[in-house]
Coordinates of C-alpha atoms in Angstrom, one line a residue:
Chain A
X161 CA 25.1 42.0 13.7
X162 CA 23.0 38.7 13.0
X163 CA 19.9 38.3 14.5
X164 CA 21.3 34.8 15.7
X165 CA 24.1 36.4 18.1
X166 CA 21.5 39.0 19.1
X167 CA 19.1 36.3 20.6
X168 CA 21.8 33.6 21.2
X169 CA 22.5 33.1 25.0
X170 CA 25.2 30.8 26.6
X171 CA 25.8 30.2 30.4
X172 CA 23.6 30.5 33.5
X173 CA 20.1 32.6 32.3
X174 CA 17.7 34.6 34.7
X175 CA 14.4 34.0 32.9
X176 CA 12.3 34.9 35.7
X177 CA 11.9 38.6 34.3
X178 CA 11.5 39.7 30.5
X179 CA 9.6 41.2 28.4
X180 CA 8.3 39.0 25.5
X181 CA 7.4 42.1 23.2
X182 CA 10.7 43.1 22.6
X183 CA 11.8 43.0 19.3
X184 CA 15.3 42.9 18.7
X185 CA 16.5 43.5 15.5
X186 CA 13.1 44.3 14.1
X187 CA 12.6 48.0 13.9
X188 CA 9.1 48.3 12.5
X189 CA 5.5 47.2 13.2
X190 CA 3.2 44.2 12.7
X191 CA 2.2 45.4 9.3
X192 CA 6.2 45.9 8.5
X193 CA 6.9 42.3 9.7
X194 CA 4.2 40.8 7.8
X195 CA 5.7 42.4 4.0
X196 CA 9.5 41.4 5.6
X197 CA 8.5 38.2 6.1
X198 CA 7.2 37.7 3.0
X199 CA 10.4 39.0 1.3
X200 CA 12.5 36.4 3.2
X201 CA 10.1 33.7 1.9
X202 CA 11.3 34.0 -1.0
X203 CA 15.1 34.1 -0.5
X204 CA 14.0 31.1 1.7
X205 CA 12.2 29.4 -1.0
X206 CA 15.3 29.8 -3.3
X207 CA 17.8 28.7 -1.0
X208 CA 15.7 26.0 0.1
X209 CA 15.4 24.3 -3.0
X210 CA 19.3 24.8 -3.7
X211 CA 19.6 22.8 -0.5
X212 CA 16.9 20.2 -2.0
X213 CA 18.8 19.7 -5.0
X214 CA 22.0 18.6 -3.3
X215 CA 20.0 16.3 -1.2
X216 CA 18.7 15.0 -4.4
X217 CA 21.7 14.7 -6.2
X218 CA 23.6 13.1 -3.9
X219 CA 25.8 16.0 -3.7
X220 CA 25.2 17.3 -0.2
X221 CA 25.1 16.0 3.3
X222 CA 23.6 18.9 4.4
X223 CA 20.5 19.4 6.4
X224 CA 18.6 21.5 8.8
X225 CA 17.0 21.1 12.0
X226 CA 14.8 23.6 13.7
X227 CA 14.2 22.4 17.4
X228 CA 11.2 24.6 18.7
X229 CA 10.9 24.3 22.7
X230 CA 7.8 26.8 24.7
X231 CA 5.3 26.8 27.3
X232 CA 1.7 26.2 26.0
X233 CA 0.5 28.4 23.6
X234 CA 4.1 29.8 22.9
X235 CA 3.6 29.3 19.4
X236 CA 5.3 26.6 17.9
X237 CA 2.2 25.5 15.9
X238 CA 2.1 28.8 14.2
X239 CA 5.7 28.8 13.6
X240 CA 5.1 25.7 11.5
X241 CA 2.3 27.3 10.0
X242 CA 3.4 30.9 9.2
X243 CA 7.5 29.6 8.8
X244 CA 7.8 26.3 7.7
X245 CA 4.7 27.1 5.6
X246 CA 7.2 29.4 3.4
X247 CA 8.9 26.7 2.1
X248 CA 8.7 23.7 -0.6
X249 CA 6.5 21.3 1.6
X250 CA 8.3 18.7 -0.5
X251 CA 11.5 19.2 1.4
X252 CA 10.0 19.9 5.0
X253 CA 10.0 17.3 7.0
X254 CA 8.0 17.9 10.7
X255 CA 7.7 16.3 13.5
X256 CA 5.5 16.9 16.4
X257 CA 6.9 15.1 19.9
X258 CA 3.9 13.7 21.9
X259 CA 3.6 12.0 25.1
X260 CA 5.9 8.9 24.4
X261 CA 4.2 5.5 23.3
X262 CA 4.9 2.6 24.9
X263 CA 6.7 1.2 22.6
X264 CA 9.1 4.2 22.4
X265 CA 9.4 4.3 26.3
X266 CA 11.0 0.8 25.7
X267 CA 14.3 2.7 23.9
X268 CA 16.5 5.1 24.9
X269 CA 14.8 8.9 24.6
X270 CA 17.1 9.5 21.1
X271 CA 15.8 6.4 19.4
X272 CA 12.5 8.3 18.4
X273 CA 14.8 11.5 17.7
X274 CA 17.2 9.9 15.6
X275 CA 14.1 8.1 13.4
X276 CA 13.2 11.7 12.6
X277 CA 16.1 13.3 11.9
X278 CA 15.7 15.0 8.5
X279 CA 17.5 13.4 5.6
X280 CA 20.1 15.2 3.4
X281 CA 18.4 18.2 1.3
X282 CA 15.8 18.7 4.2
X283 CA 14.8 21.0 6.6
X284 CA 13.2 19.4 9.8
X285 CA 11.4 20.8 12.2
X286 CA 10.7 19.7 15.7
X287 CA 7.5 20.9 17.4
X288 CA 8.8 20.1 21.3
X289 CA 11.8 17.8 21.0
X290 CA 14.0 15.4 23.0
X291 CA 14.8 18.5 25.5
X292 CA 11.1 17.2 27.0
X293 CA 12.9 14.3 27.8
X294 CA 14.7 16.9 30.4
X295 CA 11.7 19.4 30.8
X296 CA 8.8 17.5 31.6
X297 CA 10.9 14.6 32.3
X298 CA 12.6 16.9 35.1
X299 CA 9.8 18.8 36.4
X300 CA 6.9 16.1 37.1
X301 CA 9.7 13.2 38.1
X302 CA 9.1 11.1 35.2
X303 CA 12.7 9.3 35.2
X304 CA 15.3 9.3 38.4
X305 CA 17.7 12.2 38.9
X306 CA 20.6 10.2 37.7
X307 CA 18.9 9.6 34.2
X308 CA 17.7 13.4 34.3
X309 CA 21.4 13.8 34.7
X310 CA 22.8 11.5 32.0
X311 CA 20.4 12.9 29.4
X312 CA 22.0 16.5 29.6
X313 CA 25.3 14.6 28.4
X314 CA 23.6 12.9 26.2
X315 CA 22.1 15.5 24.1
X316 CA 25.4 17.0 24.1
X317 CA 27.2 14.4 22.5
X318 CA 23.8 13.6 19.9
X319 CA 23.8 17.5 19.1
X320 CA 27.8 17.2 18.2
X321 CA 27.2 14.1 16.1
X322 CA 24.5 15.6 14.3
X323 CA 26.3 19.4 13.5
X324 CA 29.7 17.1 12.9
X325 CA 28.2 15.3 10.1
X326 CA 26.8 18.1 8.1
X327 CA 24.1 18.9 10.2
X328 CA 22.7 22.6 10.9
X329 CA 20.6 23.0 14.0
X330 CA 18.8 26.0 15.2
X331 CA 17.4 25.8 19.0
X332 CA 14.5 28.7 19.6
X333 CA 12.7 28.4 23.0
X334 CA 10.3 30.7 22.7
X335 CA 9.5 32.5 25.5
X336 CA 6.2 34.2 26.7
X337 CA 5.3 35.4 30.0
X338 CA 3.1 33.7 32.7
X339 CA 0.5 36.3 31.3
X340 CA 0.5 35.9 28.0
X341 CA -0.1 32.2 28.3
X342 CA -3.2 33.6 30.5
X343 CA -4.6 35.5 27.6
X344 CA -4.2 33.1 24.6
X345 CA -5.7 29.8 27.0
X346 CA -8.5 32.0 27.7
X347 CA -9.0 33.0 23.9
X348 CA -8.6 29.1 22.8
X349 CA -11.7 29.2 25.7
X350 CA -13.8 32.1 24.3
X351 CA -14.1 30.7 20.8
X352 CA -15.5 27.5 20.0
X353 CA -13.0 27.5 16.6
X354 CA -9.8 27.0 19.0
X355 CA -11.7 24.6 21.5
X356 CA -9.7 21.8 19.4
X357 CA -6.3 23.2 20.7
X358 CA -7.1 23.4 24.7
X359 CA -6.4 20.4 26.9
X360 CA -7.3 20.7 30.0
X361 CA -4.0 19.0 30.8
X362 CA -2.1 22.2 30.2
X363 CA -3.3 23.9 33.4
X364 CA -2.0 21.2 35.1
X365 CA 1.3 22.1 33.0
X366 CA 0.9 26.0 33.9
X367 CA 0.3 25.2 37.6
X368 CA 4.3 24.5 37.8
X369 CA 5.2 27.4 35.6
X370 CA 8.1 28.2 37.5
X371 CA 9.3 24.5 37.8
X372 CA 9.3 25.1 33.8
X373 CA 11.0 28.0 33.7
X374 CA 14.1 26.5 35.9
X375 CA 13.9 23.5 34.0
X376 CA 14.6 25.8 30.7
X377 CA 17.0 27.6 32.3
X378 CA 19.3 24.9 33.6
X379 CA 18.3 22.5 29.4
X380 CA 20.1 25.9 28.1
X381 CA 22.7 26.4 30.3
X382 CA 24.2 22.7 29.9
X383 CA 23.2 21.8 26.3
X384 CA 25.1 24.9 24.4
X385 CA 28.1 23.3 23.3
X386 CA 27.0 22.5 19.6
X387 CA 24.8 24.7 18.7
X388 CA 23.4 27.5 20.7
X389 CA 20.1 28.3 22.2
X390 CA 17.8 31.2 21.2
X391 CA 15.8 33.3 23.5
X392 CA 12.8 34.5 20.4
X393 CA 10.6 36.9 22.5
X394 CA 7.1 35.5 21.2
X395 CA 4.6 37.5 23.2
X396 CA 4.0 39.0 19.9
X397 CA 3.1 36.7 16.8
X398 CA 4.5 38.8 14.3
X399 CA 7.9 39.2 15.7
X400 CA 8.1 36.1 16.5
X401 CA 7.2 34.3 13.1
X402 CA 9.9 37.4 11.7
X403 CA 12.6 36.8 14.1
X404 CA 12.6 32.4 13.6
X405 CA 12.1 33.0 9.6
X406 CA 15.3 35.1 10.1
X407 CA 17.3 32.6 12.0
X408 CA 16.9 29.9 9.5
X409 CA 18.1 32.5 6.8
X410 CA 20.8 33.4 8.3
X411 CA 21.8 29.9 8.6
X412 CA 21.3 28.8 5.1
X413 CA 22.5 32.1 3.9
X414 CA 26.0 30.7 5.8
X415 CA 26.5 28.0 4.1
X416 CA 26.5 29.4 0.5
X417 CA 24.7 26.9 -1.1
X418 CA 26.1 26.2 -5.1
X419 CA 23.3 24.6 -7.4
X420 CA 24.9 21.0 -7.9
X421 CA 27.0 20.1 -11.2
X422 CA 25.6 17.8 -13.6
X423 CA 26.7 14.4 -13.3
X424 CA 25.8 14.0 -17.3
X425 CA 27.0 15.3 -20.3
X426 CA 24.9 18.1 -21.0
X427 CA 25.7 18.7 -24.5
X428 CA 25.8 15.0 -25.6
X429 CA 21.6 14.9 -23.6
X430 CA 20.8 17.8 -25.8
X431 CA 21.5 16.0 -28.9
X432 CA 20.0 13.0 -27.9
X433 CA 16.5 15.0 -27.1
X434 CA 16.9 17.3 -30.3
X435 CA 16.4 13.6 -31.8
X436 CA 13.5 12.3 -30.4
Chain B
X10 CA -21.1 21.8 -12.5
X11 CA -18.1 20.4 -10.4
X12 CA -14.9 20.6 -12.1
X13 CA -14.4 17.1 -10.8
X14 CA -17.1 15.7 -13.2
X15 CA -15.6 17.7 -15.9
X16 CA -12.4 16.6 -15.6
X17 CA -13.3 12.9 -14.5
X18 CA -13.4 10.1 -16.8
X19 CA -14.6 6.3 -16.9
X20 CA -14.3 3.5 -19.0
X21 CA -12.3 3.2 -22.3
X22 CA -10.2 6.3 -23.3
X23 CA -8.2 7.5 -25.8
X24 CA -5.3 9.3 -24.7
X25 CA -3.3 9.7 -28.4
X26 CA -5.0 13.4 -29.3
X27 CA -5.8 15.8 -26.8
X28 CA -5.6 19.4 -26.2
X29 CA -3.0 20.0 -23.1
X30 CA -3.4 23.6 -23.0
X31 CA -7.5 23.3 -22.5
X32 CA -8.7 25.5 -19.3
X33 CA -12.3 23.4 -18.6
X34 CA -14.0 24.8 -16.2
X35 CA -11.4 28.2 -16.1
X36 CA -12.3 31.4 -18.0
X37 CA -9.5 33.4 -17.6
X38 CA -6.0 33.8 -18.4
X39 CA -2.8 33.4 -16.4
X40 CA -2.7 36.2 -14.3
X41 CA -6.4 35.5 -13.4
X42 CA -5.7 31.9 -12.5
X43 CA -2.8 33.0 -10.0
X44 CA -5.5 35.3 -8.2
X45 CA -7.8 33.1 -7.8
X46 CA -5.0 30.4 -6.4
X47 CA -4.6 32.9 -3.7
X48 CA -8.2 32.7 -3.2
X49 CA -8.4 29.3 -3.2
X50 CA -5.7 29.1 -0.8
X51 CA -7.4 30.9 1.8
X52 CA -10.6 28.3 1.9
X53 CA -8.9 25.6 1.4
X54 CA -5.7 26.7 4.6
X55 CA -9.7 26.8 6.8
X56 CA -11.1 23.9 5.8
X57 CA -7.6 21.8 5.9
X58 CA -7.4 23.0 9.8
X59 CA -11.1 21.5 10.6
X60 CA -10.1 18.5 9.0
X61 CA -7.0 18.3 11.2
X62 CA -8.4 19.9 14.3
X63 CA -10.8 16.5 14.1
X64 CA -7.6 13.9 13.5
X65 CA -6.1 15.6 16.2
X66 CA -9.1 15.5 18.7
X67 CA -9.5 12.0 17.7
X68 CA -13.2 12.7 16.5
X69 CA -12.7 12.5 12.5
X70 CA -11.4 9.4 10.9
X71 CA -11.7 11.6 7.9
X72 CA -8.2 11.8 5.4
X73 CA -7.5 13.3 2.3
X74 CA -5.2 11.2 -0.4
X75 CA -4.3 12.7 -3.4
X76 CA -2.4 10.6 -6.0
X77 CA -0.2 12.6 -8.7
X78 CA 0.8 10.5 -11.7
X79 CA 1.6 12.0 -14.9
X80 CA 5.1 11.4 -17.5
X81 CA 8.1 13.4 -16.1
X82 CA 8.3 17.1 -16.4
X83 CA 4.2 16.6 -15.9
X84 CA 4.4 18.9 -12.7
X85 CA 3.8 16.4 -10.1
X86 CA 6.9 18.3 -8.4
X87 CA 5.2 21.9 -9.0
X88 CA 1.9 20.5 -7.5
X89 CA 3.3 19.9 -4.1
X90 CA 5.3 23.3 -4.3
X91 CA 2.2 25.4 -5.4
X92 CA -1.1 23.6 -4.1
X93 CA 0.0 22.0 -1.2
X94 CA 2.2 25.5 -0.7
X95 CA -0.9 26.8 0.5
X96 CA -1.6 24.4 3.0
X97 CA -0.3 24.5 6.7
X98 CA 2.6 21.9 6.6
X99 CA 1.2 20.2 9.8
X100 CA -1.3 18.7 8.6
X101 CA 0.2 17.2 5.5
X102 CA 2.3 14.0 4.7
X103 CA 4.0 13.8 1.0
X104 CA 5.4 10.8 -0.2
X105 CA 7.8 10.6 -3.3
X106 CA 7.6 6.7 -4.6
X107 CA 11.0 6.0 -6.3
X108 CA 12.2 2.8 -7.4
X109 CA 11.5 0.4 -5.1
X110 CA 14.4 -0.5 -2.6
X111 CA 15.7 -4.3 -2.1
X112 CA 13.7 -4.2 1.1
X113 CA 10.6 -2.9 -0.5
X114 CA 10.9 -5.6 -3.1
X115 CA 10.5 -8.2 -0.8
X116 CA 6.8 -7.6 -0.2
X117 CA 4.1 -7.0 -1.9
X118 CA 3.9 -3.5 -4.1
X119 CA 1.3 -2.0 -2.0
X120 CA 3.2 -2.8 1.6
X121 CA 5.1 0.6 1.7
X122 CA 1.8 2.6 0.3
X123 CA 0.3 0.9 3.4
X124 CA 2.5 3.0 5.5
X125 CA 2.4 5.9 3.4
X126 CA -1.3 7.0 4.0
X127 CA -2.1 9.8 5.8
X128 CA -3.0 9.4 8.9
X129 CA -6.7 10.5 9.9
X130 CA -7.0 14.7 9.6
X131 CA -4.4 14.6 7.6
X132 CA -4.1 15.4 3.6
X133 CA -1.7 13.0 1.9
X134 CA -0.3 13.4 -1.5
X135 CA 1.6 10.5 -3.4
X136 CA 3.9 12.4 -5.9
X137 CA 4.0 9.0 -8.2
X138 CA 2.1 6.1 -6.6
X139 CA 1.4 2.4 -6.4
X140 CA 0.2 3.3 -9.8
X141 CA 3.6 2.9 -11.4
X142 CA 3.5 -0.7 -10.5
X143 CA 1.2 -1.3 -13.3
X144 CA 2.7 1.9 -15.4
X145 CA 6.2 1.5 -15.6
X146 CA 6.0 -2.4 -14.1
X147 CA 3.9 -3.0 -17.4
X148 CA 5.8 -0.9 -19.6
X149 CA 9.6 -2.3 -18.8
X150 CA 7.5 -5.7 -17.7
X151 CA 9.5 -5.6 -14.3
X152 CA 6.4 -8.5 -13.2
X153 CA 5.2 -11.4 -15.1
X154 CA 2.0 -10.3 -17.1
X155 CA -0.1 -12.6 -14.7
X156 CA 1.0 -10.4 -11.5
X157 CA 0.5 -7.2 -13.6
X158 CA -3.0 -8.6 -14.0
X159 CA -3.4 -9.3 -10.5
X160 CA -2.3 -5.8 -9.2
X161 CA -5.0 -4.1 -11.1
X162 CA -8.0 -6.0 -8.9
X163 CA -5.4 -5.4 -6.1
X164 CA -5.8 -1.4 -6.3
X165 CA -9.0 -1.5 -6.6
X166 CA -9.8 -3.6 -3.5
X167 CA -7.2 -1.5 -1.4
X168 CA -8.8 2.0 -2.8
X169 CA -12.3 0.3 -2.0
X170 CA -10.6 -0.2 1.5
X171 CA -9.0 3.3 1.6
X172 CA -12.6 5.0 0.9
X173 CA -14.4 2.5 2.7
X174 CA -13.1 3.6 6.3
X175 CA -12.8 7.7 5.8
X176 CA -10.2 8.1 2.9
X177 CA -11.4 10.6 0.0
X178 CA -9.2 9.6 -2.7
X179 CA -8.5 12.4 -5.7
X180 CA -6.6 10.9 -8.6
X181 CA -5.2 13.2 -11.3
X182 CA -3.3 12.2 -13.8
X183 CA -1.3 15.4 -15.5
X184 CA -1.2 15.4 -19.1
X185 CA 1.5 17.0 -21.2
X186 CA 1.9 15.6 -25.2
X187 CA 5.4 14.6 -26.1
X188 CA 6.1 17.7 -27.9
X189 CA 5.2 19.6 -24.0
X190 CA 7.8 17.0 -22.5
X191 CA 10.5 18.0 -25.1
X192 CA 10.5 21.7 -24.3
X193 CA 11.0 21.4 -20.4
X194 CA 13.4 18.8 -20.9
X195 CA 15.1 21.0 -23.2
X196 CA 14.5 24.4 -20.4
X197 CA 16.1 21.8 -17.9
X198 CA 19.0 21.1 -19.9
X199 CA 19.3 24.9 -20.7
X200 CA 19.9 26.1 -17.2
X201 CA 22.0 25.1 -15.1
X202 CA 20.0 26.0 -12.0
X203 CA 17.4 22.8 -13.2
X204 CA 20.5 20.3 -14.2
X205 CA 19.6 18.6 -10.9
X206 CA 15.7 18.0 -12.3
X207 CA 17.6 16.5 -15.3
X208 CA 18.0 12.7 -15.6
X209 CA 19.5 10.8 -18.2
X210 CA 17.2 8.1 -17.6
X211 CA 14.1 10.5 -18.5
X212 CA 15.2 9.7 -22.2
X213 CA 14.7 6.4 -21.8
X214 CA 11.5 6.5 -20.3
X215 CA 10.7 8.7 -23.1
X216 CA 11.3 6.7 -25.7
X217 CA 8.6 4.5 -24.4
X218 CA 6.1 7.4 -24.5
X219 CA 3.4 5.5 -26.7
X220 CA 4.0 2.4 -24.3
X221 CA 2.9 4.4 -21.2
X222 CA 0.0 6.6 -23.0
X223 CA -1.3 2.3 -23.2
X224 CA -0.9 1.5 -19.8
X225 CA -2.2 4.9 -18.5
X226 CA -5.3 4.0 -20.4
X227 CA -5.5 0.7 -19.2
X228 CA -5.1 1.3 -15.5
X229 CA -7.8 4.2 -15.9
X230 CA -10.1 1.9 -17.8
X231 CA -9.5 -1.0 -14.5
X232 CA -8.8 1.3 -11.9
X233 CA -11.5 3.3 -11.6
X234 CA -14.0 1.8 -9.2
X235 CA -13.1 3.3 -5.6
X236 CA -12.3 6.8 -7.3
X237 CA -12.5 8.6 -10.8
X238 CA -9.8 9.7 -12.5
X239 CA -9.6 13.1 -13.5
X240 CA -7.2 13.8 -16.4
X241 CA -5.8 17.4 -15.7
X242 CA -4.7 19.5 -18.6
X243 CA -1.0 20.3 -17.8
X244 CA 0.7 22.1 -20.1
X245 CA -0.2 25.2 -18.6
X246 CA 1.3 25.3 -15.3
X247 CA -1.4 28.0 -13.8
X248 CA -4.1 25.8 -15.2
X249 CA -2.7 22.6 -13.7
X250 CA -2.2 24.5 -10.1
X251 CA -5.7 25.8 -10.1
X252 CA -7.0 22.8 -11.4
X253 CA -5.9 20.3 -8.6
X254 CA -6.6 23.2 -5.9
X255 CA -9.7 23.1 -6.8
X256 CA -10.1 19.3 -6.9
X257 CA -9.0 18.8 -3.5
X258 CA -10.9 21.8 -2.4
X259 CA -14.5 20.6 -3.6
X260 CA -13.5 17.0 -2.4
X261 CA -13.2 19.0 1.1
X262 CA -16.3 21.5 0.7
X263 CA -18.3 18.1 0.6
X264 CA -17.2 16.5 3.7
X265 CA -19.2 19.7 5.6
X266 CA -16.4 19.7 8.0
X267 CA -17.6 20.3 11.6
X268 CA -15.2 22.0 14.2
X269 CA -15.0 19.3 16.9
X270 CA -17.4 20.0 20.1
X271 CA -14.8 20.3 23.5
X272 CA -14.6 17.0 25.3
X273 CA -14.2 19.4 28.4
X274 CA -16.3 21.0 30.5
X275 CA -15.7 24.9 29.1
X276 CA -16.8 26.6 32.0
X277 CA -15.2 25.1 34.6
X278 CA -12.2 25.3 32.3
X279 CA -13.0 28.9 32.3
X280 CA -13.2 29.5 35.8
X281 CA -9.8 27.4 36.5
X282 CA -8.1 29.1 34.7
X283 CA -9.1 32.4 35.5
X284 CA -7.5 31.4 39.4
X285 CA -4.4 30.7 38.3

């Protein structure tokens, strides 16, 4: 069974209890992940660049988004890091979704999405995404119900128009618990090295935890249509750089990527070089 | 000694003889060079997160730039796969410059290199550069001679510009001789996972080889005020990776990279968050 239906979930989710060290499909320890997931960089790195070369060619249409959605300190930084950071950076292409500029607010919340949408050949990566637009957006009021309402819709029909026209997307929230946000703020807190990452912005944030938490719930429960979400229990590190390496396998391990055909004559171009 | 002042040159050069399987500044063999690559990695993943961790606090104006030039089959390609490889994807920005678009044309050869530098905290590599406006622009004369002229004063004002306001610039061109060029075109043409690296139009550009060897030499003679050039023995692969690793790794032991001090109170941070 894939790891993706294993942590795939459709319909109305409880995520008021779980435990964030499971490890589903993984049957091993940290040392254990760490060797695995060096292993699948490399079937990564080789399907990756068969997926490059079509880009480049002209051949393929195909491309890959990774949307990564968590609280604080869930760990979509080091899924860039650990993940992404197992590929070619030469097809990567990342984008980190801040606080919207003003100039952005001035467009629809998919104009800034669409601008970053990976080309052909690549694999994106979102580090928060337009589901903010119904997260954040939701929880602290920051556009009226009605627009809250039309955006669910709307990321419906933008996820079907992306995974209609050869694009892949894989959607990992990951999830830790209440406490295990506790523990990592007060680490970034304890060591002047992390300082950088703490803003003291996301207590504000953690104060309406549960306002999160129902937000996620109800993002997941109403955008599955195109592609569905995945609950990647992150409490641990390991696991959780394993389990999102494993996803995006398993997805370009479906589509059975073929290195493209010349579009020369390959015999003729060996002649002319033997020449020169 | 730095291997940037062994490999860095100034003034009038020849480029017809050289030795592209030289190792300055390397005692060791292949298997020696991919160890210490790993190694290099390691320092150079630390120091690449202090530089970001200051773009991202807004403290650093610092950025990294390195520019890759070097005939095809150089390893321009292999340098982002293998040296920026051991970077953390985040914090870097790689721009392939192809032929100009219609839209790019209609400005100035510098306006989309303008919005191709790396933001501050971030290290930027050009994989070709505003270089082949005076490489290939001189060679197939795609500007009058009088704006070829001008573009050579034009770099150096805008690299004066780039290092003048926190940009550490590291130019390396990769040298291969014609005979290195003709076996990995060959290899290319000889497995049918590489077709897609295989261009028709390579042959062309080859049969100019001499033409570019002169304008490589003239735009290292002129453009060489802002930042040395380092010519980078390339036609060993592991000397070429450890080579430019190492470039961009003294360029960043230099800048004594400070983790940012917390624009927070930590305490009360500290104490906050221990309520919650």
């Amino acid at each position: 069974m894939s790891l993706s239906s294993q942590l795939s979930v459709s319909g109305a989710i409880d995520l008021s209890t779980y435990d964030s060290r499971a490890t589903p499909g993984f049957d091993g320890n940290k040392a254990d992940a760490k060797l695995a997931l060096k292993d699948l960089g490399d079937e990564l790195s080789d399907l990756q660049e068969r997926l490059f070369a079509g880009g480049r060619t002209g051949a393929g249409t195909t491309r890959l988004l990774v949307v990564l959605q968590g609280m604080d300190t869930a760990g979509k930084g080091g899924i860039v890091r650990h993940v992404a950071g197992l590929a070619d950076p030469q097809g990567l292409s990342i984008t980190s979704f801040k606080k919207p500029t003003r100039a952005e607010l001035r467009h629809d919340f998919l104009w800034r999405v669409r601008k970053a949408l990976p080309a052909p050949g690549m694999i994106g990566i979102f580090d928060r995404s337009y589901y903010e637009d119904v997260l954040i957006g939701r929880v602290r009021e920051l556009a009226p119900p009605e627009e809250i309402e039309r955006r669910y819709d709307a990321i419906n029909a933008f996820e079907q128009e992306f995974t209609g026209s050869g694009g892949v997307l894989v959607k990992c929230f990951l999830r830790i618990t209440k406490d295990d946000q506790k523990e990592r703020l007060a680490a970034r807190l304890d060591d002047p090295t992390k300082y950088w990452k703490y803003n003291p912005g996301d207590l504000d944030e953690r104060e309406l935890w549960d306002g999160y938490q129902e937000a996620y719930a109800i993002a997941i429960e109403r955008c599955g249509e195109a592609a569905p979400w995945h609950l990647v229990p992150s409490g641990g590190k390991w696991y959780r750089n394993w389990a999102v390496a494993t996803l995006l396998l398993e997805q370009l391990r479906a589509l059975e990527l073929q290195w493209p055909a010349p579009d020369f004559d390959v015999e003729a171009e060996k002649k002319r070089l033997a020449a020169m």
